[in-house]
Coordinates of C-alpha atoms and ligand atoms in Angstrom, one line a residue:
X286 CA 0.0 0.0 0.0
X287 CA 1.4 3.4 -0.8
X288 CA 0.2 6.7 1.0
X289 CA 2.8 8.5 -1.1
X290 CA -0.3 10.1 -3.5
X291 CA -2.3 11.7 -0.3
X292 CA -2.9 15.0 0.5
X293 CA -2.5 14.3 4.2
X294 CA 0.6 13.7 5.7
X295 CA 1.6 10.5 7.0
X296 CA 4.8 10.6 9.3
X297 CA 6.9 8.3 11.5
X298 CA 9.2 9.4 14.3
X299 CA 11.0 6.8 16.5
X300 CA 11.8 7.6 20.0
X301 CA 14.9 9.2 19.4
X302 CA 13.5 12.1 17.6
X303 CA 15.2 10.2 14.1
X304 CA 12.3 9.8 11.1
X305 CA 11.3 6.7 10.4
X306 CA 9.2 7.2 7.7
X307 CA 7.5 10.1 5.6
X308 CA 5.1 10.4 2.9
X309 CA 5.3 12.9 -0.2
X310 CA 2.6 15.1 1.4
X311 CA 4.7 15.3 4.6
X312 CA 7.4 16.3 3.1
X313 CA 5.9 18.5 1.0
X314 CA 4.1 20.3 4.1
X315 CA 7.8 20.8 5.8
X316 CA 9.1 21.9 1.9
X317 CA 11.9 19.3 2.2
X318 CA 12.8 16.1 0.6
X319 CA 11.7 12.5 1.6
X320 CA 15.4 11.6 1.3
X321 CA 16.8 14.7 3.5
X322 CA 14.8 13.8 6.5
X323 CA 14.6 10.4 6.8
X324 CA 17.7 8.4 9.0
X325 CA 18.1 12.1 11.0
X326 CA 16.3 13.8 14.0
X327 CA 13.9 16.3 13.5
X328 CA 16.4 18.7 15.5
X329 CA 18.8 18.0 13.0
X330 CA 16.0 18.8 10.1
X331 CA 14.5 21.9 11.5
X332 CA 17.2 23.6 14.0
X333 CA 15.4 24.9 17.0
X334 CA 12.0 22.8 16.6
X335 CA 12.5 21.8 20.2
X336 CA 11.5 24.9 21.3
X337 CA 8.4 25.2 19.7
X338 CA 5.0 24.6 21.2
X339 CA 4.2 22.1 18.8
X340 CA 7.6 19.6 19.6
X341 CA 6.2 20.3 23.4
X342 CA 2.9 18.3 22.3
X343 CA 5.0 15.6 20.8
X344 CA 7.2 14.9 23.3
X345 CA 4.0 14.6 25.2
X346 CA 2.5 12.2 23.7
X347 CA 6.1 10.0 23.6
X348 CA 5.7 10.4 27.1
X349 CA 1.8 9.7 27.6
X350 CA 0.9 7.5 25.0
X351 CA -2.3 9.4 25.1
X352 CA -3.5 11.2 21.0
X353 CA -3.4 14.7 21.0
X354 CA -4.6 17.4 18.1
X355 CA -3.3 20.8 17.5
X356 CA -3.9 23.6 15.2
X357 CA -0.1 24.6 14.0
X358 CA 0.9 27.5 11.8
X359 CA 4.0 26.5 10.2
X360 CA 6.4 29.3 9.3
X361 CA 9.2 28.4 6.3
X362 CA 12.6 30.1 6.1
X363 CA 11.5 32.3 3.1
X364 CA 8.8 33.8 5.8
X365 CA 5.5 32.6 4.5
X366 CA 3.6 30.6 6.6
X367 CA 1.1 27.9 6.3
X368 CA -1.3 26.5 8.8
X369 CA -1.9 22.9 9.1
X370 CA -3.7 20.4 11.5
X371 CA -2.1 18.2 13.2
X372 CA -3.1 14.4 14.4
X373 CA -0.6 13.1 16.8
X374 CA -0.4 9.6 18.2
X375 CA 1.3 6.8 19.8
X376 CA 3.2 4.3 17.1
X377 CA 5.0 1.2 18.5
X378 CA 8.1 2.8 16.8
X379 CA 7.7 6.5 18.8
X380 CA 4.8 8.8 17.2
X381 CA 3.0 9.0 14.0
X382 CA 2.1 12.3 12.9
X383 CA -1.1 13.1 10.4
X384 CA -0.7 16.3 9.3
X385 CA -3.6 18.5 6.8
X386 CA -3.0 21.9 5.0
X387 CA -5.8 24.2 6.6
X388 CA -4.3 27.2 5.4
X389 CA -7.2 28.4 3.2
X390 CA -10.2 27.0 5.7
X391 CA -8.0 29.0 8.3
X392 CA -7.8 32.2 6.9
X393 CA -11.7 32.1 5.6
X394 CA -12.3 31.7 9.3
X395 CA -10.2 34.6 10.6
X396 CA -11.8 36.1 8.2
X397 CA -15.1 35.5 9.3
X398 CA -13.7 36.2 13.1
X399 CA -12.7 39.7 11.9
X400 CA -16.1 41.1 10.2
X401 CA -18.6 39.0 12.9
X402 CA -16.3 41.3 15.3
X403 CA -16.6 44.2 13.0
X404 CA -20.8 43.8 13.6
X405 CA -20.8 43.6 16.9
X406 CA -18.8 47.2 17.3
X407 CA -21.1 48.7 15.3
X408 CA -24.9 47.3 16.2
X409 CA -22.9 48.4 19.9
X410 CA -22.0 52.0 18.1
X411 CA -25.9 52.1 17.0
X412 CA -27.3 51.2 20.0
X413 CA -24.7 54.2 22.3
X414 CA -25.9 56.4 19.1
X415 CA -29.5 55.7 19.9
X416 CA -29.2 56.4 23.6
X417 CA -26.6 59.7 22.7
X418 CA -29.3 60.9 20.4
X419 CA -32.3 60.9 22.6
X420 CA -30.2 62.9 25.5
X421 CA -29.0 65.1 23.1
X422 CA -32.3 65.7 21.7
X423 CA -34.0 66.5 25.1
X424 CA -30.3 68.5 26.6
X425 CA -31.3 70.9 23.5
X426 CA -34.2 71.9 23.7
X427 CA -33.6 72.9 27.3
X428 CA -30.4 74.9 26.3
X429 CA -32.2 76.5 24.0
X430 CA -34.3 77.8 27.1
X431 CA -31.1 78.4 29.2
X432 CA -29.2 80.3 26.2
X433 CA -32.4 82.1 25.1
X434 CA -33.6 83.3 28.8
X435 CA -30.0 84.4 29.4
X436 CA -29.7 86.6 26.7
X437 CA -33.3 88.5 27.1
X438 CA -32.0 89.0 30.7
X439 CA -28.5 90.1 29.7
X440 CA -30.7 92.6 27.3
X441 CA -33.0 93.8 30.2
X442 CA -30.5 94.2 32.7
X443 CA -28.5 96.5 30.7
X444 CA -25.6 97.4 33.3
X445 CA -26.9 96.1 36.4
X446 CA -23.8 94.2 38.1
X447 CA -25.9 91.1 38.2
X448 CA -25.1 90.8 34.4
X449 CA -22.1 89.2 34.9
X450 CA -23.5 86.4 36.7
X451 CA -26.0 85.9 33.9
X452 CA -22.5 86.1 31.5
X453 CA -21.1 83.3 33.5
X454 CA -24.3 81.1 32.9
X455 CA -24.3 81.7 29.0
X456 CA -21.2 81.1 29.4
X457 CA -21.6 77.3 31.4
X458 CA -24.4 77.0 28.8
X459 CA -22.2 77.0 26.2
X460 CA -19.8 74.6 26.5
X461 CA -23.1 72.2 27.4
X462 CA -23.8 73.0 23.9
X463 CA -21.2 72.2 22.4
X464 CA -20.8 68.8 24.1
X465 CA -24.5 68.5 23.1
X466 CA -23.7 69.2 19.3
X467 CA -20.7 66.2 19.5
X468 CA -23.3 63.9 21.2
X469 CA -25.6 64.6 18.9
X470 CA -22.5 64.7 15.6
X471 CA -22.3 61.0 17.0
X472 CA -25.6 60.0 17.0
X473 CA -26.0 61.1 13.3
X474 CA -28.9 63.4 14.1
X475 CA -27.8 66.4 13.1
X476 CA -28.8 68.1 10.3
X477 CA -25.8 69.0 7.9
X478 CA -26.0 71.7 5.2
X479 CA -24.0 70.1 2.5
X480 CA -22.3 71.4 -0.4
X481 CA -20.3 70.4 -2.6
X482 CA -16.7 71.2 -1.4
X483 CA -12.9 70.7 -2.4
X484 CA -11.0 69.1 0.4
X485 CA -7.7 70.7 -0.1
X486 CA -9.5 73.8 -0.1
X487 CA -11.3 73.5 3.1
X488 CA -7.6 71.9 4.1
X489 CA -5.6 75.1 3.1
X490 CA -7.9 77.3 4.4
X491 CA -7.1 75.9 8.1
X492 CA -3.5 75.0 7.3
X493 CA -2.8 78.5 9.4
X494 CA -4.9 77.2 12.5
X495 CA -3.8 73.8 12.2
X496 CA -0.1 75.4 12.5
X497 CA -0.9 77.2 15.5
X498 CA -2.5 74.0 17.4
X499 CA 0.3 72.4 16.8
X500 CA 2.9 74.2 18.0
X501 CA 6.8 74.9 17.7
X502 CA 8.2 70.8 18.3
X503 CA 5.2 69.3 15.6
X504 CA 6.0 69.6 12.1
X505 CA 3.2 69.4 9.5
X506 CA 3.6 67.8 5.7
X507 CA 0.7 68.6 3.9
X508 CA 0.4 66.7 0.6
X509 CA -2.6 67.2 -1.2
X510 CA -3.5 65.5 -4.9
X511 CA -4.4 68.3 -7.1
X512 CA -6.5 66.4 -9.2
X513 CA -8.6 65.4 -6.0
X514 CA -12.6 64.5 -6.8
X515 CA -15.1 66.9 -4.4
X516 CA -17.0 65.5 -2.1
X517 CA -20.2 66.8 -0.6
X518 CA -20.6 67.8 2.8
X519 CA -21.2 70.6 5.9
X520 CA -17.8 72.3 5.8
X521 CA -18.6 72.7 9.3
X522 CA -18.1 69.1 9.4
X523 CA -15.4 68.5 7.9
X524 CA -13.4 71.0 9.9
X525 CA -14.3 69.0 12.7
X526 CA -13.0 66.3 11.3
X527 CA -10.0 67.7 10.7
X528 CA -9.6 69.0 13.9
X529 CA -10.2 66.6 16.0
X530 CA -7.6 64.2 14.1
X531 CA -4.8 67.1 14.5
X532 CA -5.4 67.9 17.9
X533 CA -5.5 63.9 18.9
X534 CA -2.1 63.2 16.7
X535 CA -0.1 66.5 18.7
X536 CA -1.6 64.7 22.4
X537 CA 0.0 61.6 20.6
X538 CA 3.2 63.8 20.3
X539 CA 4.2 65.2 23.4
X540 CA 8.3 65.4 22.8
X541 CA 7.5 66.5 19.4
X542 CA 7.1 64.8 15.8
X543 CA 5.9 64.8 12.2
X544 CA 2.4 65.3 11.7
X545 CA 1.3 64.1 7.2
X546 CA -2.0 65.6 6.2
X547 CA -2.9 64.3 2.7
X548 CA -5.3 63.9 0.4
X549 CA -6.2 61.3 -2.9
X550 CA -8.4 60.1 -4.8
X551 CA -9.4 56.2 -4.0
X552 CA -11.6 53.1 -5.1
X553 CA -13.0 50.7 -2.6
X554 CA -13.7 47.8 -4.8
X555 CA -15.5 44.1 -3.7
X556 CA -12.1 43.1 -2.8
X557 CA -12.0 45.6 0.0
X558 CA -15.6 45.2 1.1
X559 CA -14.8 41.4 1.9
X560 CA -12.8 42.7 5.3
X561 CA -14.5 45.9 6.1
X562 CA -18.4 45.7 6.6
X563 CA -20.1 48.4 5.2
X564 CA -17.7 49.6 2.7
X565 CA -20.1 50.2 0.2
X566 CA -17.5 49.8 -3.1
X567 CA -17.3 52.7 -5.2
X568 CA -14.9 56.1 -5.8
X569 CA -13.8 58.1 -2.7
X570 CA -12.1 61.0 -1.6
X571 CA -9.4 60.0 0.9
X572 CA -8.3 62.5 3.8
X573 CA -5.4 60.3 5.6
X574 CA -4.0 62.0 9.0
X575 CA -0.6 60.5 10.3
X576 CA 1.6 60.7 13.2
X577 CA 4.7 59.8 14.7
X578 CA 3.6 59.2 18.0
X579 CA 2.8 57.2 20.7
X580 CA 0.3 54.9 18.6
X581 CA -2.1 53.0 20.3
X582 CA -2.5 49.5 21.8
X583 CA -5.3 46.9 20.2
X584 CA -7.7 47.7 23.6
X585 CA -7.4 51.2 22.9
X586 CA -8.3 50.8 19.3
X587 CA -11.0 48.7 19.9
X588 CA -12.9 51.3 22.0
X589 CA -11.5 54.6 20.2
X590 CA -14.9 55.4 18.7
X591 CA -17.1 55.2 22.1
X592 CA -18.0 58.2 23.2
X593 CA -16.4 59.5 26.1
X594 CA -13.9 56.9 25.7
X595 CA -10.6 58.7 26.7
X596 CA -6.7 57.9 28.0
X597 CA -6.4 61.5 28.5
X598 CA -6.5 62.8 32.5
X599 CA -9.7 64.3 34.1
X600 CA -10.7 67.6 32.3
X601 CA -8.3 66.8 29.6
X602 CA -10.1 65.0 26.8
X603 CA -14.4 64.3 27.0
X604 CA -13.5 61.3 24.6
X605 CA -15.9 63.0 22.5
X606 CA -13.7 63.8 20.0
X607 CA -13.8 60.6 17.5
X608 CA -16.9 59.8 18.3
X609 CA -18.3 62.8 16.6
X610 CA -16.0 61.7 13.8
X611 CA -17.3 58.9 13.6
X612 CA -20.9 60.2 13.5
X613 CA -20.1 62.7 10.9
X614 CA -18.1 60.3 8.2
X615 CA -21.1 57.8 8.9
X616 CA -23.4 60.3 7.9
X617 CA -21.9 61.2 4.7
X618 CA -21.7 57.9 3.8
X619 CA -18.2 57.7 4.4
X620 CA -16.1 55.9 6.7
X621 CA -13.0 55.9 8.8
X622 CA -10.2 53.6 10.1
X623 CA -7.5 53.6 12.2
X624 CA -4.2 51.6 11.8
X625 CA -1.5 52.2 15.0
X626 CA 1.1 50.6 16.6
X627 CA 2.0 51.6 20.1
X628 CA 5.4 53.6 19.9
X629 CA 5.3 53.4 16.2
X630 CA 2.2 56.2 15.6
X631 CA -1.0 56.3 14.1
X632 CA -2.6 56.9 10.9
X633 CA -6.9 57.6 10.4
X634 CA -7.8 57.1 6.9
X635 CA -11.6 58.7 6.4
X636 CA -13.3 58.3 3.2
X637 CA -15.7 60.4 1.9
X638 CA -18.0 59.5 -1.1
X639 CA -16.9 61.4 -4.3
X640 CA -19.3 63.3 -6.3
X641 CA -19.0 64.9 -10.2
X642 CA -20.7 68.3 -9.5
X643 CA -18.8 71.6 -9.2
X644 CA -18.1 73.3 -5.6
X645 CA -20.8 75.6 -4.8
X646 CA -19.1 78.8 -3.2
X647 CA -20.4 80.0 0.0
X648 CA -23.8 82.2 -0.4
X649 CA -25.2 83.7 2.9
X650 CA -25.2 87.4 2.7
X651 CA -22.9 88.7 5.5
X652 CA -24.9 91.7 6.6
X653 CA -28.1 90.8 8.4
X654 CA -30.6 92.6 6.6
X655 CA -32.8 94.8 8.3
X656 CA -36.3 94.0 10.4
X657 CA -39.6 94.1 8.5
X658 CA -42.7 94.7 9.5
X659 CA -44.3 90.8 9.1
X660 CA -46.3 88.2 10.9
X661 CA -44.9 84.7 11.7
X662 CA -46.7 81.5 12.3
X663 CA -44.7 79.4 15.0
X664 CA -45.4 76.2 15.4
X665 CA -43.3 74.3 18.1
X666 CA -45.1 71.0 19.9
X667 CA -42.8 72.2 23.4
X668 CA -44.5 74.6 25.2
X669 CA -41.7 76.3 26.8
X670 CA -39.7 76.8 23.2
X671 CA -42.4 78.0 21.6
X672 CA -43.2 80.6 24.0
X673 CA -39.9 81.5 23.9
X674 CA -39.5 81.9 20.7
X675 CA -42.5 84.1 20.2
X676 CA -41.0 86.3 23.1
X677 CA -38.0 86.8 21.0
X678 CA -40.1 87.9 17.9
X679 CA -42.4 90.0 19.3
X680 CA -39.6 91.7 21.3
X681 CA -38.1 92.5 17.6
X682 CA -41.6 93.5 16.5
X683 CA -42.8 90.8 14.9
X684 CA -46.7 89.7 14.5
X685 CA -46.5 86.3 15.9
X686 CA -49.4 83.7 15.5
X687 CA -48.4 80.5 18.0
X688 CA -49.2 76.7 17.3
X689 CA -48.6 73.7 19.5
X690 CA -48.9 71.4 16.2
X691 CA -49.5 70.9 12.6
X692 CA -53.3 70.4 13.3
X693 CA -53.7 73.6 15.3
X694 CA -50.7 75.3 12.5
X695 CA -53.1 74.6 10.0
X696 CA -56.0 75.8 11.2
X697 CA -54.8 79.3 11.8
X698 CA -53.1 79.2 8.2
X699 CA -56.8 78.6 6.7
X700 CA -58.7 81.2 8.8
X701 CA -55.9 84.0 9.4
X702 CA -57.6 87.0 7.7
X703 CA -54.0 88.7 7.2
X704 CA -50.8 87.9 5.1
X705 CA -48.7 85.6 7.1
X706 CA -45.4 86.0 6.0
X707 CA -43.0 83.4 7.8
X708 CA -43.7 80.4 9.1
X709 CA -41.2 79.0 11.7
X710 CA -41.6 75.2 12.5
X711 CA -40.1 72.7 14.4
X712 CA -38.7 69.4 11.6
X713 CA -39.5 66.7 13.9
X714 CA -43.1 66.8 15.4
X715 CA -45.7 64.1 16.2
X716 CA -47.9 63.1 13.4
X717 CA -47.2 66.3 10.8
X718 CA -43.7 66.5 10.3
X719 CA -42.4 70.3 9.6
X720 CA -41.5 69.9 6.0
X721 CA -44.9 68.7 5.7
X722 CA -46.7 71.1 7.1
X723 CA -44.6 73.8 5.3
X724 CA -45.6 72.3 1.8
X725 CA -49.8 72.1 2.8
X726 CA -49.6 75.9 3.8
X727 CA -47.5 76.5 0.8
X728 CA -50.1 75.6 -1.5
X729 CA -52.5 77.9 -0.2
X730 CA -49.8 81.1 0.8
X731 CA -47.1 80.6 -2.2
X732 CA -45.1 83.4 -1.2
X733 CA -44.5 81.9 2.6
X734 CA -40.6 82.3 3.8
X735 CA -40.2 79.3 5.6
X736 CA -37.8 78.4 8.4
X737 CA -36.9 74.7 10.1
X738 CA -36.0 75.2 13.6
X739 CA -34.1 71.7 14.2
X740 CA -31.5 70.1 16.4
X741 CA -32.4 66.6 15.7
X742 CA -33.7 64.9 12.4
X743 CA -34.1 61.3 11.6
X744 CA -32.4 59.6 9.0
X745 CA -35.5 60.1 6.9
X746 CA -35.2 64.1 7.0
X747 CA -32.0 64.1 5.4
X748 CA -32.4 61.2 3.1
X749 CA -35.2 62.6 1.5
X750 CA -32.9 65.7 0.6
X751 CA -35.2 68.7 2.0
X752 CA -32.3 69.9 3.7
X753 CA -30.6 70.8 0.3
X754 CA -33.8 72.6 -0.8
X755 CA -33.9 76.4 -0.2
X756 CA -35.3 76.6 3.6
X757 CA -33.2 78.4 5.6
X758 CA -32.3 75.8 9.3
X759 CA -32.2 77.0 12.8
X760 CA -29.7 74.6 14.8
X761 CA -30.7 74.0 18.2
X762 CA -29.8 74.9 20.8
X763 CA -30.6 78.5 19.2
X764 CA -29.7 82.2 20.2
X765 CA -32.2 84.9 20.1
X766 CA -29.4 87.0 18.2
X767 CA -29.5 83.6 15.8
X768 CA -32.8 82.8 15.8
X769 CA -33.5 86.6 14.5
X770 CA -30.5 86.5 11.9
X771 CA -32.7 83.5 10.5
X772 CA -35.9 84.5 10.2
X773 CA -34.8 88.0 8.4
X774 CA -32.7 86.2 5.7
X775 CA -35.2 83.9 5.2
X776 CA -37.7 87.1 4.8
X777 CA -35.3 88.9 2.5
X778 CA -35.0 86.0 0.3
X779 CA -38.2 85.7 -0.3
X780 CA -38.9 89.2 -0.8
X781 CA -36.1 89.5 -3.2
X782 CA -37.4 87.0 -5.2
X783 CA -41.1 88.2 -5.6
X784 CA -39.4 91.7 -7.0
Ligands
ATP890 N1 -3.5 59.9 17.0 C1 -3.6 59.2 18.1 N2 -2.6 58.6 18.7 C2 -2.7 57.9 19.8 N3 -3.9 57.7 20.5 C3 -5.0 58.3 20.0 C4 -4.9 59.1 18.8 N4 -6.2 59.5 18.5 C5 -7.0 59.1 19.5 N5 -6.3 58.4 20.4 C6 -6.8 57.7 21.6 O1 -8.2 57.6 21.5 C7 -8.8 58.2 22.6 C8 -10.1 58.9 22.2 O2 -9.9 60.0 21.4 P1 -11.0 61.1 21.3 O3 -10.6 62.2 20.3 O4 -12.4 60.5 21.0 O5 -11.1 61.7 22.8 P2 -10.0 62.6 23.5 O6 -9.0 63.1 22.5 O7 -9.5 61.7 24.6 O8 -10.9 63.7 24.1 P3 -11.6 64.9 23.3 O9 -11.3 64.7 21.8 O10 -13.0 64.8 23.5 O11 -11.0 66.1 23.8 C9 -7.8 59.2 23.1 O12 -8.0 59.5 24.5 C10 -6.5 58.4 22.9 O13 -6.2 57.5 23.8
MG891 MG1 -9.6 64.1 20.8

């Protein structure tokens, strides 16, 4: 009988370590010659096998008599490796060894290993996003109180002493905000006024600021591809981006370093989909942000994206930082990822879906143009905002007509005798949504400005493009001073139109 034709491996070793006997399969599996192994020991065939883990379960089984199976990655001297299984048992000669190239079925599983963990981080990502999003959502509406109360006090106090105390609340107020704006970048609930941009541009025009975060010991390479695609996003956003990867890679860098900025264009084909979930294939604009620094262990990495995950001491870092990143590229379509080695640095690639159309140049008219006499319909289903913000319009003179919902919106739309000018709505309300409502009392009052008060949309808001139409969006938490800006472009624009 000859095993010489097998795949598997057949192999004898006596006692003394010497081969008795191997078939063409396992000599194939070491890479050696039947002849070259056979009448020697294995130490003598593979110098420094005796140290390995796998001669430990060998010697074992000289010793116990007792079959034993191990998974073994063999590595050859040219470096590549191959993983095999191994069957091990008691021969009268010694051992016998079975031995079964796994190296394909053992990568498809890593494989496997590597996007079922890749799932889990991000149904765990949706469900933080979820619970981020709902604070967020409440924390804004109640700033907007805070910030808006504050300022009509400010106002009314005029130089009473006590207006520094009100300062110093604004002031508390505001960083709230701007926590709740990260929690809420992360939660993909913001509502981003895109446009198409050029990254190196948006990159250039911060180069200056970026400089200064980084100070005197950081130097900064900034390599952009001229011929990079556009992309299409809040410029806002992508500062932030930016931002937030510069100012992690110089707290990466305390003694100093080199910091690459650069930008190209990229394809994500099948290919690269089969080891990233939710790669969607197709042509990207990549922004790639590099340090020399301290890099980051595999723990670290596998929480980076957590809000207010952070190494960084108490009042140092909020861990916000990538998490609104991560929000943001998410929401674009894009995504991000991070490849670091502790004391070798880091580099985050984000990649942000490429579009044909040309950049639209900024178009909001600096000046705020002057108050009109008009009426505005409010319609806001919280009490407390909505009587704030008719406060802050009639306090500039405006006719206000309030609403606590579409229903109610509607009604004083069909039975107003007068012109009603504005109409200032809230996007996400129970049953009517604001967009909605805006197109019903369109149809009736064509010449309506209208105006989105929102801090918060669902997916369904943006998706369905009405942000890219020509309504002009309040961000929550809101000023009065904002709120006013608003609501007089929004006026103007229509006006300027109807001439
Ligand atoms: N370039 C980097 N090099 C090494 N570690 C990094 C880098 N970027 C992020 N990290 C690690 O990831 C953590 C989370 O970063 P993130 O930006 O979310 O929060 P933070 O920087 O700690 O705080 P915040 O940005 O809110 O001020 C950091 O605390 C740090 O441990
Ligand atoms: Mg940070």
């Amino acid at each position: 009988m000859s095993v010489d034709g097998l795949l598997e491996g057949v192999q004898i070793i006596a006692f003394d370590w010497t081969y008795r006997y191997l078939n063409g399969a396992a000599a194939r599996h070491g890479q050696r010659d039947v002849k070259d192994l056979v009448g020697r020991t294995m130490m003598a065939c593979y110098p420094g096998i005796e140290h390995t883990p796998v001669f430990a379960t060998m010697r074992r089984v000289m010793d116990s008599r007792q079959a034993e199976r191990v998974r073994n990655e063999f590595t050859y001297p040219s470096g590549e490796s191959r993983w095999f299984d191994l069957v091990i048992e008691p021969s009268p000669e010694g051992i016998c060894v079975l031995s079964i190239d796994v190296t394909d079925e053992h990568h498809a599983a890593e494989r496997q290993r590597a996007l079922d963990a890749q799932l889990q981080q991000a149904q765990k990502m949706e469900a933080l996003g979820q619970l981020a999003g709902g604070i967020a959502h409440d924390f804004n509406n109640l700033l907007t109180q805070i910030l808006g109360y504050c300022d009509l006090l400010t106002d009314s106090l005029g130089e009473d002493p006590r207006a520094a105390d009100v300062r110093e609340v604004r002031k508390a107020s505001d960083h709230a905000a701007a926590l709740t704006r990260d929690l809420l970048a992360f939660s993909r609930k913001q509502v981003p006024e895109l446009r198409v941009l050029d990254l190196n541009a948006v990159i250039s025009d911060s180069a200056r600021m970026l400089a200064r975060l980084l100070g005197e010991t950081i130097d900064m390479d900034v390599r952009l591809n001229p011929a990079l695609g556009r992309i299409k996003a809040d410029p806002t956003h992508v500062n932030q981006i930016l931002m937030n990867l510069v100012a992690n890679a110089r707290d990466a860098m305390p003694d100093g370093g080199k910091l690459t900025v650069e930008t190209r264009n990229t394809e994500l084909d099948e290919e690269y989909r089969s080891t990233h979930l939710d790669a969607r294939p197709g042509r990207y604009v990549q922004l790639a942000v590099t340090d020399t620094g301290q890099g980051m262990t595999p723990e670290v990495q596998a929480h980076l994206f957590e809000p207010f995950f952070t190494t960084k001491a108490i009042g140092k870092g909020t861990g916000l930082g990538l998490a609104s990143v991560h929000g943001i590229v998410k929401q674009s379509g894009g995504n991000i990822w991070v490849y670091s080695e502790p004391g070798r640095g880091t580099t985050f690639k984000v990649h942000l879906p490429r579009v044909d159309d040309a950049v639209e140049s900024p178009a909001p008219p600096d000046e705020p143009p002057s108050v009109t006499p008009a009426t505005v319909l409010i319609v806001e289903d919280n009490e407390a905002l909505l009587a704030l913000a008719t406060r802050i319009l009639e306090r500039d003179r405006y006719d206000v007509l309030a609403a606590g919902s579409g229903d109610e919106a509607l009604r004083i739309a069909g039975t107003h005798p007068g012109p009603i000018d504005l109409l200032l709505a809230d996007v996400v309300m129970p049953g009517r949504s604001g967009p909605a409502l805006a197109q019903e009392i369109l149809q009736a009052r064509p010449g309506l400005a209208v105006v989105h008060m929102s801090g918060y949309t669902d997916d369904a808001v943006v998706r369905h493009g009405i942000v890219d139409a020509a309504v002009t969006f309040v961000q929550k938490p809101f000023t009065p001073d904002g709120l006013l800006r608003k609501v007089r472009e929004a006026l103007a624009r229509v006006r300027s139109r109807a001439d």
